[in-house]
XYZ file of C-alpha atoms in Angstrom:
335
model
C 171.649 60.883 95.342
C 170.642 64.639 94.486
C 168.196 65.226 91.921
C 169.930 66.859 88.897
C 168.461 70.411 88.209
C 167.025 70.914 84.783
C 168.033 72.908 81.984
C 165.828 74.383 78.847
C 167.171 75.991 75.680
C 166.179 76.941 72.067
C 167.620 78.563 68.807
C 165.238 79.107 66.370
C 166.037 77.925 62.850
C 165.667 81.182 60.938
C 168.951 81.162 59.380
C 172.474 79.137 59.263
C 174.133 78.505 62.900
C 177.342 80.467 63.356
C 180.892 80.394 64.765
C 178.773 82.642 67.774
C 176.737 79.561 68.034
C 178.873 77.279 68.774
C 181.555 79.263 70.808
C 178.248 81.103 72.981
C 176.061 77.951 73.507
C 176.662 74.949 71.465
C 179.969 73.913 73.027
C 178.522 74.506 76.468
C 175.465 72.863 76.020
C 177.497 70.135 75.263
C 179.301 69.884 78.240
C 176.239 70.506 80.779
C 174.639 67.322 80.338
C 177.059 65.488 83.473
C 175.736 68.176 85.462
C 172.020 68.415 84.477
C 169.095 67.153 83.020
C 169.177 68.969 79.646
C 166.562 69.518 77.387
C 167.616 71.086 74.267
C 165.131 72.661 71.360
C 164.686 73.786 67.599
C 162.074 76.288 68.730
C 160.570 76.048 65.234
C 157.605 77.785 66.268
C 159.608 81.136 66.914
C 160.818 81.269 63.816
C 157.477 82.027 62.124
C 157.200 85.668 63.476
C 159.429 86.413 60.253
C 158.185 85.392 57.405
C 159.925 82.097 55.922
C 159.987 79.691 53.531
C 158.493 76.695 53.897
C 160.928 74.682 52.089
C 164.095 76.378 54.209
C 162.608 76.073 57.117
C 162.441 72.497 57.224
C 165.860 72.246 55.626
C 167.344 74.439 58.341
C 165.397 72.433 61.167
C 166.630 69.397 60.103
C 170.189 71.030 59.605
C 170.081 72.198 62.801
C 169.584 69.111 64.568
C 171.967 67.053 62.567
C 174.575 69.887 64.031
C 173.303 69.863 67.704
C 174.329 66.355 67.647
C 178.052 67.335 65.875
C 178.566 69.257 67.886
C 178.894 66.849 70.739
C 175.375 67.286 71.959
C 174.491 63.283 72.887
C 170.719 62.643 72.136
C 171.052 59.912 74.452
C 172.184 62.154 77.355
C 170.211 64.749 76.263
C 166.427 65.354 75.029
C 166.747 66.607 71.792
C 163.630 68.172 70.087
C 161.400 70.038 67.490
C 159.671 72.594 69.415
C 156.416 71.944 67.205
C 156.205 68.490 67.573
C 155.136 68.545 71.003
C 151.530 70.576 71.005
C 151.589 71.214 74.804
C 154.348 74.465 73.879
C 151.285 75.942 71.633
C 148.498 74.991 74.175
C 150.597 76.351 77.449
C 151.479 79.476 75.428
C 147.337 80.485 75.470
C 147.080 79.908 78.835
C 150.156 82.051 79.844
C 148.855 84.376 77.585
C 146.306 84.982 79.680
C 148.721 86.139 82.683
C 150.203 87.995 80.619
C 150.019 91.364 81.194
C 149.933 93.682 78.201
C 151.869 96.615 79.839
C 154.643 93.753 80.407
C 154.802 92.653 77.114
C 155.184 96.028 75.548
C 157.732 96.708 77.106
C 159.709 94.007 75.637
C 163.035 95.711 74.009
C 163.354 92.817 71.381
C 159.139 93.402 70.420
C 160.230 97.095 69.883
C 163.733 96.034 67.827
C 162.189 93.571 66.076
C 159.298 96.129 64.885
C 161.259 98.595 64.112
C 163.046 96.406 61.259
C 160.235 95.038 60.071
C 157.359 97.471 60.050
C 155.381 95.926 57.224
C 155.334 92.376 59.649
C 154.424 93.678 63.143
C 152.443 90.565 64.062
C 150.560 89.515 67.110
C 152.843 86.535 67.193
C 156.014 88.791 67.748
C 154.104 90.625 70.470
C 153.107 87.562 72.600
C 156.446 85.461 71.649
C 157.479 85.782 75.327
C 154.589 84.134 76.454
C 155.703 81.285 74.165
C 158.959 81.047 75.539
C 157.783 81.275 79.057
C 155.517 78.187 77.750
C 158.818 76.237 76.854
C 160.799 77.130 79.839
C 157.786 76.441 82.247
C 156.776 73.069 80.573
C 159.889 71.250 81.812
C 159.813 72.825 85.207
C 163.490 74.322 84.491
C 165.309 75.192 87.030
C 168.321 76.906 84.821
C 167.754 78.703 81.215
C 171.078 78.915 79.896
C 170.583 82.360 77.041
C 172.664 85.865 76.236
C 171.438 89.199 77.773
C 169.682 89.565 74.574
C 167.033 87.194 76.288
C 167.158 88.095 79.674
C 164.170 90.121 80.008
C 161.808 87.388 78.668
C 163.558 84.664 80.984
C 162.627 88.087 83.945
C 158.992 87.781 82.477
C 158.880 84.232 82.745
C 159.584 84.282 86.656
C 156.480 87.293 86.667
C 153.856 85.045 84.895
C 155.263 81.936 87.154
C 155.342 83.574 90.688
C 151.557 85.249 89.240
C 149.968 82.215 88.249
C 151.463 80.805 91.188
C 150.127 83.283 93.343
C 146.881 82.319 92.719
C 146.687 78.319 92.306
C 149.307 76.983 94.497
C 153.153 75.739 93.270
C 152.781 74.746 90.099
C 155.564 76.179 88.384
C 159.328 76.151 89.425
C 161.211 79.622 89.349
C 163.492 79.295 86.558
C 166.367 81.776 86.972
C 168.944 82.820 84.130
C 172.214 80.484 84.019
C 175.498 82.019 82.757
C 177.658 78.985 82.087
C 181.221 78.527 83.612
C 182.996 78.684 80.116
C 181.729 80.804 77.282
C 182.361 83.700 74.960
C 180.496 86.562 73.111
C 181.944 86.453 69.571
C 181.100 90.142 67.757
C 180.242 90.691 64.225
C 184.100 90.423 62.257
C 182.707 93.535 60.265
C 181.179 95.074 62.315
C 183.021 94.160 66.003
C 180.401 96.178 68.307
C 177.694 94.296 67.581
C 177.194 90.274 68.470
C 178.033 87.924 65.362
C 174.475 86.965 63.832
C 173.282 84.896 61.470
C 171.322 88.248 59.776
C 174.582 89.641 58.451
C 175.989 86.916 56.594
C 175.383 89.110 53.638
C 178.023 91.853 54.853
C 180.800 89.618 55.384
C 180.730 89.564 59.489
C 179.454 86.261 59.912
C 181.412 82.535 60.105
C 178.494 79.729 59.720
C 179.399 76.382 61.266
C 179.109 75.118 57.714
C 181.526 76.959 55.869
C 184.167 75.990 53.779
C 188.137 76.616 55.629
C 188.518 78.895 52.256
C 185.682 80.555 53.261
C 186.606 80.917 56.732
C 189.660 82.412 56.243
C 188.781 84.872 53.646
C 186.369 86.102 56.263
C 188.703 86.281 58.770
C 191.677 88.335 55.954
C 188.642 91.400 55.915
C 187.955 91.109 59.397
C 187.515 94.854 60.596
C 191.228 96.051 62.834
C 191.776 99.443 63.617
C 194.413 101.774 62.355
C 197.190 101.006 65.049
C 199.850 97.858 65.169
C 199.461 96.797 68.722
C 197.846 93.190 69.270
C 196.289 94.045 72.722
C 193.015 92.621 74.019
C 191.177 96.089 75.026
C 187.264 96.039 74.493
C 186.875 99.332 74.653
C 188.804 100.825 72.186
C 190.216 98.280 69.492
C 186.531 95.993 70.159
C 187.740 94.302 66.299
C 191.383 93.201 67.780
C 190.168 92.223 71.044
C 186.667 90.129 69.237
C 189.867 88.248 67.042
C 191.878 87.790 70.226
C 188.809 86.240 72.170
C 188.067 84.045 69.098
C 191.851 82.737 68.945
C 191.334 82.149 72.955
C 188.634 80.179 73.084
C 189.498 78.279 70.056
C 193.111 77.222 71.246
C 191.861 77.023 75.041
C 195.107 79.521 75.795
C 194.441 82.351 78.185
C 193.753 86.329 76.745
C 197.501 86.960 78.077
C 199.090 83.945 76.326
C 197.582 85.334 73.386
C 199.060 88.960 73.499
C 202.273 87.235 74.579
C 201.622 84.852 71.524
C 201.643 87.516 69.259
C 203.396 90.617 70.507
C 205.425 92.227 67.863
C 203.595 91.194 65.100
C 201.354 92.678 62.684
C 197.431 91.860 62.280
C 197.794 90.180 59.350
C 199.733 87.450 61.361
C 197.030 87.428 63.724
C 194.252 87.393 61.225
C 195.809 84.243 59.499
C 196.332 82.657 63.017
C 192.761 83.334 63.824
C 191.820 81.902 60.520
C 193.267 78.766 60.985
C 192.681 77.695 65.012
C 189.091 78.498 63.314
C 188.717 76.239 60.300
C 190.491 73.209 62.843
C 187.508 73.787 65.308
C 185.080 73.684 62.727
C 186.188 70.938 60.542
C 185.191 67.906 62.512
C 181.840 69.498 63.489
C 181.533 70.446 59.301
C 182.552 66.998 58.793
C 179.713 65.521 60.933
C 177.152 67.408 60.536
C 177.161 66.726 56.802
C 176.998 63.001 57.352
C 174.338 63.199 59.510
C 172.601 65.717 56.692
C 172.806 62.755 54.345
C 171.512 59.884 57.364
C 167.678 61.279 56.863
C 166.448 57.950 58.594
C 168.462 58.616 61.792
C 167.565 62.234 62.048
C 164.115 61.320 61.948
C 164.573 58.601 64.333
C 166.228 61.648 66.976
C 163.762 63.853 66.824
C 160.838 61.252 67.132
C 162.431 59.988 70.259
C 162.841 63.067 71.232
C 159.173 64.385 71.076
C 157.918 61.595 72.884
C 160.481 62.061 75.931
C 160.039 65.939 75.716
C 155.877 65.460 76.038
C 156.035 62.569 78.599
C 157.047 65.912 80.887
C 155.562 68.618 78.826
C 152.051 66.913 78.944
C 151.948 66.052 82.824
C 152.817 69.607 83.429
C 150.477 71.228 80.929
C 147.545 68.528 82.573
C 148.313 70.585 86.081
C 147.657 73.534 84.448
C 144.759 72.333 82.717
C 143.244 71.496 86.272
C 144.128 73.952 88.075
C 142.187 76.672 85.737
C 139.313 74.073 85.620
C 139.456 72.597 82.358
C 137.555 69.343 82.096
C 139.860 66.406 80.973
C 139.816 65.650 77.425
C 138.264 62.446 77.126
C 140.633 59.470 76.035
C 140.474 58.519 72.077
């Protein structure tokens, strides 16, 4: 029987999860666990190159996981984890720091977005993050990282400092290469339809969270940004806002883009808005409904991401022990 390839990914739990979430990654992740050995993160340890709060931070982790798992992610099928309770991320992340290049990660486009929003927090920690996510994807020997363009580069750095350290002690890393799944969408901002829906602009209005109320949801979706014409046509380029509520409606209802502008041809965006609204609020209200039960079963949540840790280090720790010998660490005695 062929080995099953292996599969690493992360969302960091600096704000609410979002409609983009799900429809992007959560509902795929889902799904990729027949096909691969999937090991999915709360990459906890990102999240601190923004400033947070201590007591919404581990609110949001714990959030987070409860809606992994309602969202059909299986923690049986599945290693489901807290990126800071396994220590080899941290101690890999030095070492790959170290083959690091600094010309590499200056380059970085996120580094330079992320600094230029937050000048009074440029932090050393922002600077190497890549390093830590090459640690994460590295650790599990993943052959597949499953993440939007936005994190392409780092997952192109990650193959550098593999194929480098590589280079010079022998295969001890796999190549991980970026994975694109089969089905999945790129849901844009409702206020703002050029830019990807984010869990920074809840504020303005743009943003569905996988927790909303349906009164909510479809008050969102009644100011979602149009254009000035009538025609309900799926065309990126120039009516991006129709085309972002067409895609929604698509994936949400499993119909095709055409069925859609068949669906609605003739009718005016406030039919479509409503439509949108709805196929919406049905999608989300068994994963709402879930992931609040789970909120409230602290014992079993705790229960996941113990299990979790300890099958996430089992490989973490014999990779990171390669490492260690290869660069000529002594072995840490036994206590």
């Amino acid at each position: 029987m062929e080995e099953k390839k292996t599969i690493l990914s992360g969302i960091q739990p600096s704000g609410e999860l979002t409609l983009g979430s799900y429809l992007g990654a959560l509902k795929n992740w889902a799904l990729l666990s027949n096909e691969f050995d999937c090991f999915y993160t709360i990459v906890d340890m990102h999240a601190i190159t923004s400033r947070q709060d201590p007591k919404e931070l581990r609110e949001r982790t714990l959030a987070q996981l409860a809606q992994y798992i309602a969202c059909g992610i299986d923690p049986i099928s599945n290693t489901l984890f807290i990126q800071s309770h396994v220590p080899a991320h941290a101690q890999l992340s030095w070492v790959l720091n170290c083959y690091a290049m600094f010309g590499e990660l200056s380059r970085m486009t996120q580094f330079k977005d992320k600094s230029a929003k937050n000048e009074d927090n440029i932090n050393a920690g922002l600077f190497t993050y890549p390093a830590l996510m090459a640690a994460d994807i590295l650790l599990y020997q993943a052959d597949l990282v499953p993440v939007g363009d936005d994190q392409r580069q780092h997952v192109e750095l990650t193959r550098n400092i593999a194929i480098r350290f590589n280079g010079i002690y022998g295969d001890v890393f796999k190549i991980p290469e970026h994975y694109i799944p089969k089905f999945g969408a790129r849901i844009m901002d409702l206020q703002n339809p050029t830019d990807k829906m984010s869990k920074s602009a809840i504020a303005a209005g743009g943003c569905i969270l996988l927790l909303d109320t349906p009164d909510d949801i479809i008050k969102a979706f009644r100011r979602a940004v149009t254009d000035s014409e009538t025609q309900i046509v799926y065309d990126v380029a120039n009516k991006p806002g129709v085309s972002n509520l067409i895609e929604i409606y698509s994936v949400c209802t499993d119909k095709s883009i055409s069925d859609v502008e068949a669906q609605f041809a003739g009718l005016g965006y406030g039919s479509l808005k409503q439509e949108v609204g709805d196929a919406v609020v049905e999608t989300l209200r068994p994963i709402r409904e879930e992931a609040l039960r789970l909120m409230e079963d602290k014992a079993y949540l705790e229960s996941i991401y113990k299990e979790g840790a300890s099958k996430a280090a089992l490989t973490a720790n014999k990779t990171l022990n390669d490492v260690y010998d290869k660069i000529g660490f002594i072995p840490a005695p036994i206590s």
